[in-house]
Short mmCIF file of C-alpha atoms in Angstrom, two decimals:
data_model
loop_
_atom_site.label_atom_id
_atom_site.label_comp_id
_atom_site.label_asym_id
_atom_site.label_seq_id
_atom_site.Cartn_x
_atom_site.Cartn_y
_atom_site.Cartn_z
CA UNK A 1 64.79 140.48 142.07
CA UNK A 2 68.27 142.04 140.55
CA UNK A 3 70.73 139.44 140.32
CA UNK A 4 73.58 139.64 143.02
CA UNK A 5 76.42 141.81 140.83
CA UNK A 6 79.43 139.53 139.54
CA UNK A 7 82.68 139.91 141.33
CA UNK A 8 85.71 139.68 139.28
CA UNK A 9 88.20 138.36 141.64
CA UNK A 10 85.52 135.98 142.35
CA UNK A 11 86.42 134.12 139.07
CA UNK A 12 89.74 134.46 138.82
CA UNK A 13 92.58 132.08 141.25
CA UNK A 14 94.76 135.45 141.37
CA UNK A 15 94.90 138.22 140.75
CA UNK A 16 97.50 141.50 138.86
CA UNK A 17 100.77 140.62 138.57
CA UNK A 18 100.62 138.05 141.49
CA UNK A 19 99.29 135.60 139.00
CA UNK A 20 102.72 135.24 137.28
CA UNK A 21 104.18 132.41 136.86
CA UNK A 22 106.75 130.82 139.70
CA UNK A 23 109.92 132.70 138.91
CA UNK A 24 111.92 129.66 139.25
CA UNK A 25 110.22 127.96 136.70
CA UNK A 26 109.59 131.27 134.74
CA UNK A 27 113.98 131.25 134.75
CA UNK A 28 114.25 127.02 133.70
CA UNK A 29 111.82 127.70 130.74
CA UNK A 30 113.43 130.52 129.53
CA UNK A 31 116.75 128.62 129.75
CA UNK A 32 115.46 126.81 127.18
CA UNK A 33 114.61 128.93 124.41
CA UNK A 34 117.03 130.06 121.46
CA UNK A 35 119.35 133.17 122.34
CA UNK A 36 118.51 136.24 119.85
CA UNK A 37 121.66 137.59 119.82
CA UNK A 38 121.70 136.32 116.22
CA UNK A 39 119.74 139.28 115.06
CA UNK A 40 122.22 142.66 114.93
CA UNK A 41 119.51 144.94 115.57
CA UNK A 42 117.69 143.87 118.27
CA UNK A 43 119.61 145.33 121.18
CA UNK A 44 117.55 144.10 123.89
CA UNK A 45 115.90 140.69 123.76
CA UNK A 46 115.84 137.67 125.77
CA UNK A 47 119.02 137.22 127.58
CA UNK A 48 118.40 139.41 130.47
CA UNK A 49 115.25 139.85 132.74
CA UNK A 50 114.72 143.36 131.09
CA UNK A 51 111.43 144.85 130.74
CA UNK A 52 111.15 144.74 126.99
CA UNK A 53 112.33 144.27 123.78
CA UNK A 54 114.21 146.90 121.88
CA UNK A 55 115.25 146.61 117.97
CA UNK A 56 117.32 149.58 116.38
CA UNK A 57 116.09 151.20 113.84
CA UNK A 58 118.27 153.09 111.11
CA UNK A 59 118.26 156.71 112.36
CA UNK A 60 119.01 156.31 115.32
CA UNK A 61 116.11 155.24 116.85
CA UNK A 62 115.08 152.61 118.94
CA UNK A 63 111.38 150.15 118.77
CA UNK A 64 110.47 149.06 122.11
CA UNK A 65 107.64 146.35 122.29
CA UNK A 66 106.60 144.90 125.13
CA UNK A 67 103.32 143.00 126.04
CA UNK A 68 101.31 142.40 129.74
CA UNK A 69 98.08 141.03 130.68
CA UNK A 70 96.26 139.59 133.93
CA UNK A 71 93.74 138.28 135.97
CA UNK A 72 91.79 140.74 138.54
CA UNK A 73 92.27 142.27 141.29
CA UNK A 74 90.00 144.04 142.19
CA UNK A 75 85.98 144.15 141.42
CA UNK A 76 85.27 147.04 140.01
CA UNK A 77 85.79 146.38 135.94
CA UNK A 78 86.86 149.99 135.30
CA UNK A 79 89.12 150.26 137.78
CA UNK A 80 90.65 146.72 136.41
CA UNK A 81 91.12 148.35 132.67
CA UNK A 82 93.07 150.72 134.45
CA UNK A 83 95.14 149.41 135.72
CA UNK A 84 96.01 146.84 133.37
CA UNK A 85 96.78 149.16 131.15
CA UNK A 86 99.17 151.36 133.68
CA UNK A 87 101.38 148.03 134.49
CA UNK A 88 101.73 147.23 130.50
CA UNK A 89 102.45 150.74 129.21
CA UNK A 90 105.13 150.85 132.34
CA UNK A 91 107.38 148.66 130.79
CA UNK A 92 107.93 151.18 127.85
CA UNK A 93 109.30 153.60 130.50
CA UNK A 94 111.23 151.35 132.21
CA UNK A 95 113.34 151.34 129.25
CA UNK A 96 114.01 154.75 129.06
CA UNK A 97 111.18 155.14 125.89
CA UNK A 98 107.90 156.75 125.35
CA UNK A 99 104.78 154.77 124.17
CA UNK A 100 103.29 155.30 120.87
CA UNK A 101 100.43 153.10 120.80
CA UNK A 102 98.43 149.31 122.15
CA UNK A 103 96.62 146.44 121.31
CA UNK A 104 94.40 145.18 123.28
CA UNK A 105 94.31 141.56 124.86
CA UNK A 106 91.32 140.15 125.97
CA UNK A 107 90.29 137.10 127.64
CA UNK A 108 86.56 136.18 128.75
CA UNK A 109 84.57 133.86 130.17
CA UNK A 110 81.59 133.99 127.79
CA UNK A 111 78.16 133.08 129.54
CA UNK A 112 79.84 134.14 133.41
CA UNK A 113 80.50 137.91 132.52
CA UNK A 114 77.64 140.57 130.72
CA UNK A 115 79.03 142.25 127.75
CA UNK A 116 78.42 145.78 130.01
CA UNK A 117 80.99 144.33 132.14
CA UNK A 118 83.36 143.52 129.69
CA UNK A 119 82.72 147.07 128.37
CA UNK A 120 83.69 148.89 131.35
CA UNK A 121 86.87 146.84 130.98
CA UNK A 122 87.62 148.36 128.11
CA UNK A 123 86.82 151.61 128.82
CA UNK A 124 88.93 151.60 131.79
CA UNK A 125 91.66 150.51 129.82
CA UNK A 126 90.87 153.04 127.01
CA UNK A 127 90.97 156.04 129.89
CA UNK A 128 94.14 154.97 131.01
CA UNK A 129 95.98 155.16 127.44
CA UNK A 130 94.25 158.28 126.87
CA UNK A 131 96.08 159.79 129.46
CA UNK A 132 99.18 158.67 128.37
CA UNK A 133 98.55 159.63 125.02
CA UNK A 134 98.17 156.78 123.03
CA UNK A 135 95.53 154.83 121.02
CA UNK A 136 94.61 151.24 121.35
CA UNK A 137 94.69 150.57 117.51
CA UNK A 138 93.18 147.17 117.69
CA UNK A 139 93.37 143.82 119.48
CA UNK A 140 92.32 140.25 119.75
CA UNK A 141 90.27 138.39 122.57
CA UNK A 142 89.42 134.63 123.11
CA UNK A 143 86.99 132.46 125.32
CA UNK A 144 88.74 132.01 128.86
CA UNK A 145 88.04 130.15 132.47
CA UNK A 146 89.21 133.10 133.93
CA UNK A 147 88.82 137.02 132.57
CA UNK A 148 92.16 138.59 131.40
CA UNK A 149 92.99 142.23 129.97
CA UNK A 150 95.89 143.69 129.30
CA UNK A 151 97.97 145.42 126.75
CA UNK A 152 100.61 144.90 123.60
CA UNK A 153 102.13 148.11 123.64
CA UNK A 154 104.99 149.70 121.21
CA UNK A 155 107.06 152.72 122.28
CA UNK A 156 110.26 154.45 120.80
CA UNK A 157 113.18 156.53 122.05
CA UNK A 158 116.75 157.30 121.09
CA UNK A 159 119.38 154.44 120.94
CA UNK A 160 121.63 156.27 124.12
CA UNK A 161 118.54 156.62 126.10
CA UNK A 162 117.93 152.81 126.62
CA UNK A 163 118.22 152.09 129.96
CA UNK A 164 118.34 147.86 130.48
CA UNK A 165 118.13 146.20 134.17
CA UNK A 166 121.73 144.80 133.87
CA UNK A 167 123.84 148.51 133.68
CA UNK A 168 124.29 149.59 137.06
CA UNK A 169 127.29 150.47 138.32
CA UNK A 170 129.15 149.55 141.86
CA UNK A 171 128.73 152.41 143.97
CA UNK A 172 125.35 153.06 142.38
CA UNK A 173 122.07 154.61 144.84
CA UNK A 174 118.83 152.78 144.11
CA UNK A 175 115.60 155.11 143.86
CA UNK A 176 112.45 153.27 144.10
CA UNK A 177 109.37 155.98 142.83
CA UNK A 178 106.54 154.42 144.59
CA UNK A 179 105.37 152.99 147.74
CA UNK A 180 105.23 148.96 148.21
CA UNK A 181 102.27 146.92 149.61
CA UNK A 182 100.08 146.63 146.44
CA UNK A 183 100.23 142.59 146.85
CA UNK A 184 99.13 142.46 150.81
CA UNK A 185 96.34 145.54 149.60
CA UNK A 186 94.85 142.84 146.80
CA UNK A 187 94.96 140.57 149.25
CA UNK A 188 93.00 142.40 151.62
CA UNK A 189 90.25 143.09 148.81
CA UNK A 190 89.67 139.77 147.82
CA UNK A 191 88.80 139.02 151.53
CA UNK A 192 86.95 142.39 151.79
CA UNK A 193 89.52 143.72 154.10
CA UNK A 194 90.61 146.92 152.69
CA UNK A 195 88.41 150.09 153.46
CA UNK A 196 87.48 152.58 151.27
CA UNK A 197 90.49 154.51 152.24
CA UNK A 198 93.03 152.16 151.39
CA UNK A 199 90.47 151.25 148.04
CA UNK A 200 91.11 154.65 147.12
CA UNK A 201 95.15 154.57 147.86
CA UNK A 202 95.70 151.26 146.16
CA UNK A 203 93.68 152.43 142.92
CA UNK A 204 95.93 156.06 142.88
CA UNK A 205 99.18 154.02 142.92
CA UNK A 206 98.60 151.33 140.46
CA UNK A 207 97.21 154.01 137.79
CA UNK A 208 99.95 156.54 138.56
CA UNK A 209 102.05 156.04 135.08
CA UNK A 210 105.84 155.96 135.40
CA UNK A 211 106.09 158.45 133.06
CA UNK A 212 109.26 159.86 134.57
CA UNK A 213 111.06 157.49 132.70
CA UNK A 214 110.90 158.73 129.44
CA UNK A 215 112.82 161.96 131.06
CA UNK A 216 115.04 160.21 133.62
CA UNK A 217 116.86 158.29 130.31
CA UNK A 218 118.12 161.41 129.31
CA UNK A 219 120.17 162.03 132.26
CA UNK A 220 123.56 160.24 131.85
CA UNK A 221 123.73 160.03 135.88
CA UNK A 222 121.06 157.24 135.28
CA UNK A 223 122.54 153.84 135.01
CA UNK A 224 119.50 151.41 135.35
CA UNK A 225 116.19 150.90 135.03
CA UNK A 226 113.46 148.55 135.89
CA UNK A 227 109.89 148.35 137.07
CA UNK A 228 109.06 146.38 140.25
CA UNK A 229 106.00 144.08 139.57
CA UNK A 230 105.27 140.42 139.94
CA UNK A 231 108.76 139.21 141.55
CA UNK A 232 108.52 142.19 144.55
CA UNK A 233 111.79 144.56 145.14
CA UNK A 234 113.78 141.54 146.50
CA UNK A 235 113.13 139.96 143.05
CA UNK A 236 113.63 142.93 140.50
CA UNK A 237 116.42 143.98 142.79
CA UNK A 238 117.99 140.42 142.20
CA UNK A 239 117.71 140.44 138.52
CA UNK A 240 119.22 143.96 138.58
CA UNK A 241 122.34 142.34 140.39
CA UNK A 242 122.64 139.18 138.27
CA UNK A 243 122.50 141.27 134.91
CA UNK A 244 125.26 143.77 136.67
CA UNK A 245 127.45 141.28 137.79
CA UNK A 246 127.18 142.80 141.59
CA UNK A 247 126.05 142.84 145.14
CA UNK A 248 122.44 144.88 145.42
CA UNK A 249 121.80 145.86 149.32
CA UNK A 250 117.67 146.85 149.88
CA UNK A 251 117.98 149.45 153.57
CA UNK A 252 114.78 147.86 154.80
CA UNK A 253 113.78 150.93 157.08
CA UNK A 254 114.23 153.42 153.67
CA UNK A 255 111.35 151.38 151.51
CA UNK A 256 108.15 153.70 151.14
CA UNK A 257 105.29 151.47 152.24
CA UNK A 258 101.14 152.06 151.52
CA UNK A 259 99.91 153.54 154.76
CA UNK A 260 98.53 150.21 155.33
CA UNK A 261 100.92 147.72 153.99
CA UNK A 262 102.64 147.08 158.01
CA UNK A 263 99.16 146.22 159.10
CA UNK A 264 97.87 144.12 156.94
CA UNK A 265 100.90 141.76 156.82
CA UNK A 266 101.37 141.60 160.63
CA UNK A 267 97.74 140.30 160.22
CA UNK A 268 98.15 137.88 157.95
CA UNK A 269 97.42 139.24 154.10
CA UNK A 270 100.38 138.01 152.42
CA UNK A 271 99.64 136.44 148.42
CA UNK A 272 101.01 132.64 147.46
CA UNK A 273 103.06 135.21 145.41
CA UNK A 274 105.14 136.38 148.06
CA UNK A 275 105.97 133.11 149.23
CA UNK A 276 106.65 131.21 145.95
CA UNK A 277 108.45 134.53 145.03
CA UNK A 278 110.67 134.02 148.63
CA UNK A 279 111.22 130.16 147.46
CA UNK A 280 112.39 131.22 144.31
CA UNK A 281 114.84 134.06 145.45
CA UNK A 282 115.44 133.43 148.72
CA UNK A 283 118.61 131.34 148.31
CA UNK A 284 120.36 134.23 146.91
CA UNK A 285 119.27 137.00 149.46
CA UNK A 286 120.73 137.60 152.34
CA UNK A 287 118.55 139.00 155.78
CA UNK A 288 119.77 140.30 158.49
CA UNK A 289 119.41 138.27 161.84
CA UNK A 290 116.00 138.55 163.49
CA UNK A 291 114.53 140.00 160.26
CA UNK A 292 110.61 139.86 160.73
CA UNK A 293 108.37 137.85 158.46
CA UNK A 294 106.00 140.62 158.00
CA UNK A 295 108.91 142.33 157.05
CA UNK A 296 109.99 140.16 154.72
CA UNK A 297 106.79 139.66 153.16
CA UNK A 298 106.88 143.11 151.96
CA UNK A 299 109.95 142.81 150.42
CA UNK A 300 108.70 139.70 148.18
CA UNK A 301 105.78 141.46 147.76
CA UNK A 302 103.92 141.45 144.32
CA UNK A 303 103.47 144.91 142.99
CA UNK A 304 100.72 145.14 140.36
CA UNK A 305 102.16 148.50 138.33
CA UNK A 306 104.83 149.44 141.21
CA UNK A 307 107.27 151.83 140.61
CA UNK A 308 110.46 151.91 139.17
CA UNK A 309 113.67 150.83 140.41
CA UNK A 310 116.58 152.98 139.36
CA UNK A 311 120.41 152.78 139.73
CA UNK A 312 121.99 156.33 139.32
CA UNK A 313 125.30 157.55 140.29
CA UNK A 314 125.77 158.46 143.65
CA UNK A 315 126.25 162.46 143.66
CA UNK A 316 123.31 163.13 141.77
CA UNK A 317 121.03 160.41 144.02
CA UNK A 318 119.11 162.88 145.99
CA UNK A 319 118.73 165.38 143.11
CA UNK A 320 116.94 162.66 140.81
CA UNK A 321 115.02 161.63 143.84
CA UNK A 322 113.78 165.43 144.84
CA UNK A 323 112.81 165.86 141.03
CA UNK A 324 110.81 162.79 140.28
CA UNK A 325 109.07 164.01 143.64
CA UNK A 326 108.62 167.05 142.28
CA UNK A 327 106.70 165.94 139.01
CA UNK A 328 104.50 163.53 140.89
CA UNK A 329 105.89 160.59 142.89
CA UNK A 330 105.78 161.82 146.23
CA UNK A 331 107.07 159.04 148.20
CA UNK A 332 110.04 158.24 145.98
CA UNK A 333 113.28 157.88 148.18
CA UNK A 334 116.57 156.39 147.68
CA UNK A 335 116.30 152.26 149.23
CA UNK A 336 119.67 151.05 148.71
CA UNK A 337 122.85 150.73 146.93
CA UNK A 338 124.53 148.79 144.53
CA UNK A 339 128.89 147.07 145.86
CA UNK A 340 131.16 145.30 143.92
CA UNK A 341 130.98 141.53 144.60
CA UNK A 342 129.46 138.13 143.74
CA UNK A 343 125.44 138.75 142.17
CA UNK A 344 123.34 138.76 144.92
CA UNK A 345 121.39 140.68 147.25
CA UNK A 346 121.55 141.80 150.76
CA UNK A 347 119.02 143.27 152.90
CA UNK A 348 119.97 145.51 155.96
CA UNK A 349 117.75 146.06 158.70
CA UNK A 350 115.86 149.10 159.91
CA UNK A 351 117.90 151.21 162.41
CA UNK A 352 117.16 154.16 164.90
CA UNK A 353 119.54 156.40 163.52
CA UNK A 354 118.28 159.23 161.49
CA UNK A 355 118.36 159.04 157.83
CA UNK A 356 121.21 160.47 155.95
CA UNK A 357 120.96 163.01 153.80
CA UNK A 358 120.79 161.04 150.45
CA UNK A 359 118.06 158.75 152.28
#
């Protein structure tokens, strides 16, 4: 008799970027470690929530190294390379850069997972950097409770073309490229709720790469950049504000959901992420009256390889929009706006009036 196949989110206690650490205690340890503003070159480091690190080099260009790893979610190990890889090698185009190579990161749990398992893993991962381009050039990988993959990955681009978190501008539109819902979708999986349909939608998003923003950093009408993962929109939104100095405000009835992602929360498949990420944030967000929870959910919802979240002048909003639909983001839409006032965030609710034309 064949021995029952292993199930990957069956050994792990989360799974994606929902497995990252409370942000609240993600912000109190990082409190306590050493600024690096000692160092002249390194423009970007560690004292702002921004994607990666950035040192300049002496012609003008800029190294970007970043690194991201996690636990599954989902079963299938190929698909799991995948899209471990996608979510790392974002983080190089959130800064406005373009990758240039990986190393791999590997965690297993020797004697619970077959090597052909492990294999796919990589190969997944392998496929993925392929497509955008770049080698894995080596690696490391350790005996683990729990299996992890992910990605070291180092990236360049010119020193005008780094976009940060913390530059937006009042009076800024906020562009968000892809669709939200990837947390309540993994939650759905891990309790075998998610047809093949929605299988099939959650794997296209979380292995689209965000590309675009390697060619969005070349447009001076873009202010800001950041990719939405662990923390949800409310919580990369927030950081956004906090680095600016100003007031971010999410239009609830604007953000692009998975076809799905309504459903499932109204019955129930919210991740511990989206609460602790709620507990953490929540002090500092501001909901309208009456705002549902399912609603809310969404909001604090962790995005395994979401999108990006951009700040760009107003007049050239639904321009930037159109074109990153045009090259392959086809539910990117403008979600908000950036005011003058105190760091924080606001959330406006859904309305019955039609969308503007910037919307």
């Amino acid at each position: 008799m064949n021995a029952e196949p292993v199930r990957l989110t069956s050994l792990a206690h989360g799974g994606g970027c929902g497995c990252k650490l409370d942000p609240a205690i993600l912000r109190s340890l990082l409190a306590r470690q050493p600024a690096s503003g000692a160092f002249d070159r390194l423009l970007v480091g560690n004292e702002t929530a921004d994607d990666a690190a950035v040192w300049a080099l002496d012609d003008g260009t800029c190294l970007i190294a970043t690194t991201d790893f996690f636990t599954p979610m989902v079963d299938d190990p190929y698909d799991f390379g995948r899209i471990a890889a996608t979510n790392a090698i974002s983080d190089v185009y959130a800064m406005g850069g373009r990758p240039l190579l990986a190393l791999a990161i590997l965690g297993v749990p020797v004697g619970k997972l077959p090597p052909e398992i492990v294999a796919r893993i990589l190969d997944g991962g392998a496929s993925l950097c392929a497509e955008a381009g770049i080698p894995i050039a080596g690696g490391h990988s350790i005996d683990t409770p729990e299996p992890i993959y992910g990605l070291a990955v180092i990236g360049t681009c010119r020193r005008e073309q780094v976009r940060r978190n913390s530059d937006a501008r009042a009076g800024d539109r906020l562009i968000l490229t892809k669709p939200v819902g990837v947390g309540v979708y993994s939650a759905a999986i891990k309790r075998s709720g998610l047809g093949e349909d929605g299988y099939a939608e959650f794997v296209a998003t979380t292995t689209l790469l965000n590309r675009v923003g390697a060619d969005l950093a070349a447009d001076a009408d873009i202010h800001a950049m950041t990719d939405v993962t662990g923390f949800g929109i409310i919580g990369h939104g927030l950081e956004l504000a906090r680095g600016a100095g100003l007031r971010v405000v999410i239009e609830a009835g604007v953000v692009p959901l998975l076809t799905q992602a309504e459903t499932l929360a109204r019955d129930g498949f919210v991740t511990g992420a989206s609460h602790r990420n709620w507990s953490a944030f929540g002090g500092d967000v501001s909901l309208p009256e009456g705002f549902p929870d399912w609603r809310r959910h969404l909001l604090t919802d962790p995005q395994t390889s979401g999108g990006l979240l951009i700040a760009c002048a107003e007049r050239s909003a639904a321009a930037i929009r159109d074109r990153i639909r045009t090259v392959g983001y086809p539910a990117a839409a403008i979600v908000g706006r950036v005011e003058a006032g105190p760091a924080g965030l606001r959330v406006e609710a859904p309305t019955d009036r039609a969308p503007s034309a910037t919307a």
